[in-house]
Coordinates of C-alpha atoms in Angstrom, one line a residue:
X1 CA 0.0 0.0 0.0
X2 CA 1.3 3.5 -0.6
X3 CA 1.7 5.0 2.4
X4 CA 0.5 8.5 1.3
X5 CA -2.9 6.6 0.3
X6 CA -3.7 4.7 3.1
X7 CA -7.4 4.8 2.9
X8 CA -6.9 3.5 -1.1
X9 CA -10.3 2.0 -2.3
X10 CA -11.9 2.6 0.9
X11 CA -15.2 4.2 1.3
X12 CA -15.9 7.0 4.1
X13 CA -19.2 8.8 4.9
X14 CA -18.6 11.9 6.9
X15 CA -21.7 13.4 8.4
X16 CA -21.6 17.2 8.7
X17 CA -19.1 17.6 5.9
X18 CA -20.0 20.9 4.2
X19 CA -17.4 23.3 6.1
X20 CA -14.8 23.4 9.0
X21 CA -13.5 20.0 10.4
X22 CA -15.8 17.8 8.0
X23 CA -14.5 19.3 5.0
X24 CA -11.1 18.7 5.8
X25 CA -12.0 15.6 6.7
X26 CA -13.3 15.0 3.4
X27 CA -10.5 16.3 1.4
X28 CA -7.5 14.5 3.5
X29 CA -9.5 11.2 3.7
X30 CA -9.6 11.8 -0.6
X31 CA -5.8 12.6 -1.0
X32 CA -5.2 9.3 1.2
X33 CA -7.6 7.2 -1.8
X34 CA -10.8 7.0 -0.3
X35 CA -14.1 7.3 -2.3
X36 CA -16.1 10.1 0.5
X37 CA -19.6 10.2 1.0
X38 CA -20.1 14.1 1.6
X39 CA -23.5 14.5 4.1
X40 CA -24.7 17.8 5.3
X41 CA -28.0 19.1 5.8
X42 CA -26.5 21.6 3.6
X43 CA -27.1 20.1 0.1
X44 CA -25.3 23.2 -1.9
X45 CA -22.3 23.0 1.0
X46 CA -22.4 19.3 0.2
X47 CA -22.1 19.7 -3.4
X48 CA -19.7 22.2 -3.5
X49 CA -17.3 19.8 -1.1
X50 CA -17.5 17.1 -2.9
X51 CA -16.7 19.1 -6.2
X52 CA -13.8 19.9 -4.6
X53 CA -12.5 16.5 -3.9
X54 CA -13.4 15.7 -7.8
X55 CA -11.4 18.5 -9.0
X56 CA -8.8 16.7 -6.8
X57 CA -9.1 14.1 -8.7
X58 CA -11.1 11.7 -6.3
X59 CA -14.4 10.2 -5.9
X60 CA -17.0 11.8 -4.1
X61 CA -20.8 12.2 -3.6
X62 CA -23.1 14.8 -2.0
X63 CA -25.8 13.8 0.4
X64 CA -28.0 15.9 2.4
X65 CA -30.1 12.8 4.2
X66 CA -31.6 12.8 7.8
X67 CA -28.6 11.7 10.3
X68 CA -31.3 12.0 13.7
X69 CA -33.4 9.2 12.5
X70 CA -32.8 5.1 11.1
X71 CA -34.8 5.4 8.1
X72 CA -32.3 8.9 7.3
X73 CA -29.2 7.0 8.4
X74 CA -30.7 4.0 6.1
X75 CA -30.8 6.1 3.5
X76 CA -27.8 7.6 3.5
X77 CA -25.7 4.4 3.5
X78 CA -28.0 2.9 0.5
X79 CA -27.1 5.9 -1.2
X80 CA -23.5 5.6 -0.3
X81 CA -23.6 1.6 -1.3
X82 CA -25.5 2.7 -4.7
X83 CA -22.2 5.0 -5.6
X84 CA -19.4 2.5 -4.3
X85 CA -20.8 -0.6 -3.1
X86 CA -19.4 -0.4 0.4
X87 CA -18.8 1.8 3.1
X88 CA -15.6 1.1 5.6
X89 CA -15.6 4.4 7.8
X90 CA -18.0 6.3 9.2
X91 CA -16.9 9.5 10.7
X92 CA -19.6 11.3 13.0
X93 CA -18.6 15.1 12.8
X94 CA -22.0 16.8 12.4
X95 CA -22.6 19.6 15.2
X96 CA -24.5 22.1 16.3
X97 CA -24.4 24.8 19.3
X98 CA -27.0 26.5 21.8
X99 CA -25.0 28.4 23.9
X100 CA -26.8 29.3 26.9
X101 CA -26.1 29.6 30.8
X102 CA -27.7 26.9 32.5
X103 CA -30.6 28.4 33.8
X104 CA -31.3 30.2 30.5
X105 CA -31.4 26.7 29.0
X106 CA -34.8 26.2 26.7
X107 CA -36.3 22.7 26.6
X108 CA -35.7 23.0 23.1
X109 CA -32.4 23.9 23.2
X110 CA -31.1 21.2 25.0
X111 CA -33.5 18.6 22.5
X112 CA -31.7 20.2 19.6
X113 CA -28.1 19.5 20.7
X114 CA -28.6 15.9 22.2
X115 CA -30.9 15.1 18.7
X116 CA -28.3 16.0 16.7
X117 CA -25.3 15.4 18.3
X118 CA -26.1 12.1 20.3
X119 CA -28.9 10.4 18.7
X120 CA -27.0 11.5 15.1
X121 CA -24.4 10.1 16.5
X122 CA -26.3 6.8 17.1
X123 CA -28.1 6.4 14.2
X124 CA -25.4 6.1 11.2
X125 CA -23.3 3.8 13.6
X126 CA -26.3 1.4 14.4
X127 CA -27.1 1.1 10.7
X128 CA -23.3 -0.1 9.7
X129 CA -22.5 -1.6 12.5
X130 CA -25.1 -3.7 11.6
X131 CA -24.3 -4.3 8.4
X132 CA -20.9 -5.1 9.2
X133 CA -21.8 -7.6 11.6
X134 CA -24.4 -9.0 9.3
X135 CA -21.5 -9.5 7.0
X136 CA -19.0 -10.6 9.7
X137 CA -21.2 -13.5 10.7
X138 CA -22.0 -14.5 6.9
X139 CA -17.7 -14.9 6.5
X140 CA -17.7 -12.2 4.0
X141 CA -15.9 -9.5 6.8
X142 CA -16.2 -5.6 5.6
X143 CA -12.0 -4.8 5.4
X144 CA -11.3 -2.8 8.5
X145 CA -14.5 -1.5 9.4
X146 CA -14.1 2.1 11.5
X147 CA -15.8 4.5 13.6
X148 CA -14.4 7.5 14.4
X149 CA -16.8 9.5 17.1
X150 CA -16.1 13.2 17.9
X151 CA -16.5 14.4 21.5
X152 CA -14.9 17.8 22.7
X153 CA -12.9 19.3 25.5
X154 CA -15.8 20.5 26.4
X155 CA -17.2 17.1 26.6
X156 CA -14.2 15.8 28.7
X157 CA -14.0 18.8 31.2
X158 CA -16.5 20.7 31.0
X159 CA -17.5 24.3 29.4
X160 CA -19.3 27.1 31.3
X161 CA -22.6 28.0 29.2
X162 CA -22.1 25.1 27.3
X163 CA -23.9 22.6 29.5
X164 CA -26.0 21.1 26.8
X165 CA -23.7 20.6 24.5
X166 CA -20.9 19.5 27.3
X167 CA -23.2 16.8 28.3
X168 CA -23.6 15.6 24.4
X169 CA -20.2 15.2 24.3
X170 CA -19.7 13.4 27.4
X171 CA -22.4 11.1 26.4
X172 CA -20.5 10.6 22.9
X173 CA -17.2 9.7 25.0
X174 CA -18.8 7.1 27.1
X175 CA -21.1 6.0 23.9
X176 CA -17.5 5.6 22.3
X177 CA -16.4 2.8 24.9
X178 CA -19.6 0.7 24.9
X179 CA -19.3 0.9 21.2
X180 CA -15.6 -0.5 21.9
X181 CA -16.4 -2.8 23.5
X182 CA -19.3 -4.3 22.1
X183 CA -18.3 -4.4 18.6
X184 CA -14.9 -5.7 18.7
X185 CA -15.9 -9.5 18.3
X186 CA -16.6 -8.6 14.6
X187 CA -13.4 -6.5 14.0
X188 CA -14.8 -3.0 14.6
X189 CA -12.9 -0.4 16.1
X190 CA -14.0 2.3 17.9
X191 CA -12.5 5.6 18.7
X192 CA -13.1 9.3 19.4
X193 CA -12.1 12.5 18.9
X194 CA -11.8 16.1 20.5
X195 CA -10.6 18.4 18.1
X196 CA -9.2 22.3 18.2
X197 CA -9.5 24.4 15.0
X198 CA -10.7 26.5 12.8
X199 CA -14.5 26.3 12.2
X200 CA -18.1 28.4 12.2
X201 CA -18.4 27.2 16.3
X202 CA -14.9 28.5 16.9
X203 CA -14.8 31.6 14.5
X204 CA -18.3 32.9 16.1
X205 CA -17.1 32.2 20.1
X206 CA -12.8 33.4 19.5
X207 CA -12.7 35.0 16.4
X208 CA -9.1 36.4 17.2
X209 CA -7.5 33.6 18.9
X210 CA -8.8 31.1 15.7
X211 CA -7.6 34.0 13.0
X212 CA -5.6 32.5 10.3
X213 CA -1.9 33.8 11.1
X214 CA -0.4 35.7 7.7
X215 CA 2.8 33.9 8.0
X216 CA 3.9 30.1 9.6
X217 CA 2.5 27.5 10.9
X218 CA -1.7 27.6 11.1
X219 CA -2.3 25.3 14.2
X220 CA -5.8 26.3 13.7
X221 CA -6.4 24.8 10.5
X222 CA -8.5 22.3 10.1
X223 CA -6.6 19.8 8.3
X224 CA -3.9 19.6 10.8
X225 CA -6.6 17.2 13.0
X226 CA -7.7 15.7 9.5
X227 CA -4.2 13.5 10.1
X228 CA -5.3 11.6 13.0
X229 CA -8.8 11.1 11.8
X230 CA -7.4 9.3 8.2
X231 CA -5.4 7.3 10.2
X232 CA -8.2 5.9 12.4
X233 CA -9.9 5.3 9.7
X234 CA -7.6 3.1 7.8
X235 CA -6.5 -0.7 8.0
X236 CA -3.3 0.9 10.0
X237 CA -5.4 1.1 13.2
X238 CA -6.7 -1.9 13.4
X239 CA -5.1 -2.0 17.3
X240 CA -6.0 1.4 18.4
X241 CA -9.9 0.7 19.8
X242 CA -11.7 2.7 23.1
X243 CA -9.6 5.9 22.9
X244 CA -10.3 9.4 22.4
X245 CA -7.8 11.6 21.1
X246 CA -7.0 15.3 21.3
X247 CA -5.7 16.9 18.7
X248 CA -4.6 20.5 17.5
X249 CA -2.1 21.5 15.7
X250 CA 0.6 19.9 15.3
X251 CA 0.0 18.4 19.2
X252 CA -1.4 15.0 19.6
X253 CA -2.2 13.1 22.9
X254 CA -4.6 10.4 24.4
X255 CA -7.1 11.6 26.8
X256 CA -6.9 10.5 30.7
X257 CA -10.1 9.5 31.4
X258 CA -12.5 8.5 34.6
X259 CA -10.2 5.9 37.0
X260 CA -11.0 4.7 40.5
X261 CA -9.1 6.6 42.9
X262 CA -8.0 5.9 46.3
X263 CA -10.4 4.3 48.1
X264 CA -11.4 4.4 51.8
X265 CA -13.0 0.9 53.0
X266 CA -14.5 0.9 56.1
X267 CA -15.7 -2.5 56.1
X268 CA -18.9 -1.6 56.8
X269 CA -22.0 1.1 57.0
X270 CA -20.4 4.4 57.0
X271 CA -22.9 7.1 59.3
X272 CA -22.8 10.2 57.5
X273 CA -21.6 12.5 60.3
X274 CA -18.4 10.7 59.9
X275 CA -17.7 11.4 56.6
X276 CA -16.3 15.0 56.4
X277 CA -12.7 13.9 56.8
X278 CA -12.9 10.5 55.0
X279 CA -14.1 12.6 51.9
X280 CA -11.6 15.4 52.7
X281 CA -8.7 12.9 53.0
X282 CA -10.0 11.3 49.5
X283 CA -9.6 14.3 47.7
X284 CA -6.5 15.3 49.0
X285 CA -5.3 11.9 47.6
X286 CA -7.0 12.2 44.4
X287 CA -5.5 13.9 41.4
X288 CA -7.3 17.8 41.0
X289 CA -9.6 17.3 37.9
X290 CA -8.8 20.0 34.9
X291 CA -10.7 23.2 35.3
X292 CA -13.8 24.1 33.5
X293 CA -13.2 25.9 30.3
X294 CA -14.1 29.4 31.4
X295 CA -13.5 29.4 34.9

């Protein structure tokens, strides 16, 4: 296999691929040989992405279908098997925001965010993961069938007026580990990401720290995170499952995540005026979580 094409013949569908992270997605995923399945609820952003990979030279099609429902998600990957008869990687990137303090929270905003970050999450996932365990079980295995999730620092620490979307991206992080789990016995991997760069979200909250620099290195840009995300998505990672990655830049690490701390054992019913110090002692032990973003 070239090396520079290590996604050659491979098939990805990247959900909210119109702009920012998902079009970079798109185009690196391209340059490495994949055919990419362009979906945005933007149909003229989609098109105008996956003209872009074409002029490229690579293979690509435009889909606007439903991500928050099966019968979308079904649709999108009969479309997607139509155009190139399989699909090895799905990458969820599709987003949206409702920044709002807590208590200024709307019932609807907090629907909107988990619909279509958690449940479109879900969706795509359980439709091929079905299929490729289908296929698994029928000895005809998909080639190095992928997910690649994306959860947030926000998700993984926290994110002062974010809480809706902080708790969609937490969900996404745990959803990633079950998912792991679960669908390793048919040669799935699993993995997730929290990015940092350049994007509508980004530009609209920290439109100076984001700016694109006029000279060197643009840690910002989007297709500096784009490496990591090829990579999970090709045969190269078939070892790598149950992990989320942060990435920005040209930094790269593995995100530290919930572990049992010391442990106090009385050896039996603890009365709850006796607790202060126990719990004081336990956090004094315990590693300080990172802060909030915005505290």
């Amino acid at each position: 296999m070239n090396e520079k094409r290590i996604c050659d013949r491979r098939t990805v569908l990247i959900t909210g691929a119109g702009g920012g992270l998902g079009r970079a997605y798109a185009l690196a995923f391209a340059a490495a040989g994949a055919n990419v399945v362009v979906n945005d609820i933007r149909l003229e952003a989609a098109e105008a992405v996956a003209a872009e990979v074409r002029a490229a030279g690579g293979q690509a099609l435009a889909d606007a279908g439903d991500i928050t429902s099966l019968a979308g998600a079904q649709a999108i990957v009969d479309a997607a098997l139509t155009a190139f008869g399989e699909v090895h990687v799905l990458v969820n990137n599709a987003g949206i925001l409702r920044d709002r303090m807590f208590l200024s929270l709307s019932e609807e905003d907090w629907d909107a965010v988990m619909r279509v970050h958690l449940k479109g999450h879900f969706c795509l996932a359980n439709v091929l993961a079905r299929r490729w365990r289908d296929a698994a079980k029928a000895g005809r295995p998909v080639e190095a069938p992928r997910i690649v999730n994306t959860s947030s620092g926000a998700g993984l620490q926290g994110s002062i007026g974010q809480s809706n979307y902080a708790a969609a991206k937490a969900g996404i992080a745990g959803l990633t580990l079950v998912q792991a789990a679960e669908l390793a016995r048919y040669g799935i991997t699993v993995n997730c990401l929290a990015p940092a760069a350049r994007t509508s979200m980004t530009e609209g909250a920290m439109p100076e720290l984001v700016k694109k620099p006029e000279s060197g290195f643009d840690e910002w840009d989007p297709l500096n995170v784009a490496s990591i995300v090829v990579w999970l998505g090709s045969p190269l990672s078939s070892h790598v499952t149950g992990r989320c990655f942060e990435a920005m830049g040209g930094r790269l690490s593995v995100a530290d995540g919930w572990h049992t701390g010391p442990v106090a054992d009385k050896g039996g019913r603890w009365d709850p005026a006796e607790l202060t110090p126990v719990v004081e002692q336990l956090i004094r032990d315990t590693r300080a979580p990172q802060k909030v973003y915005g505290t």
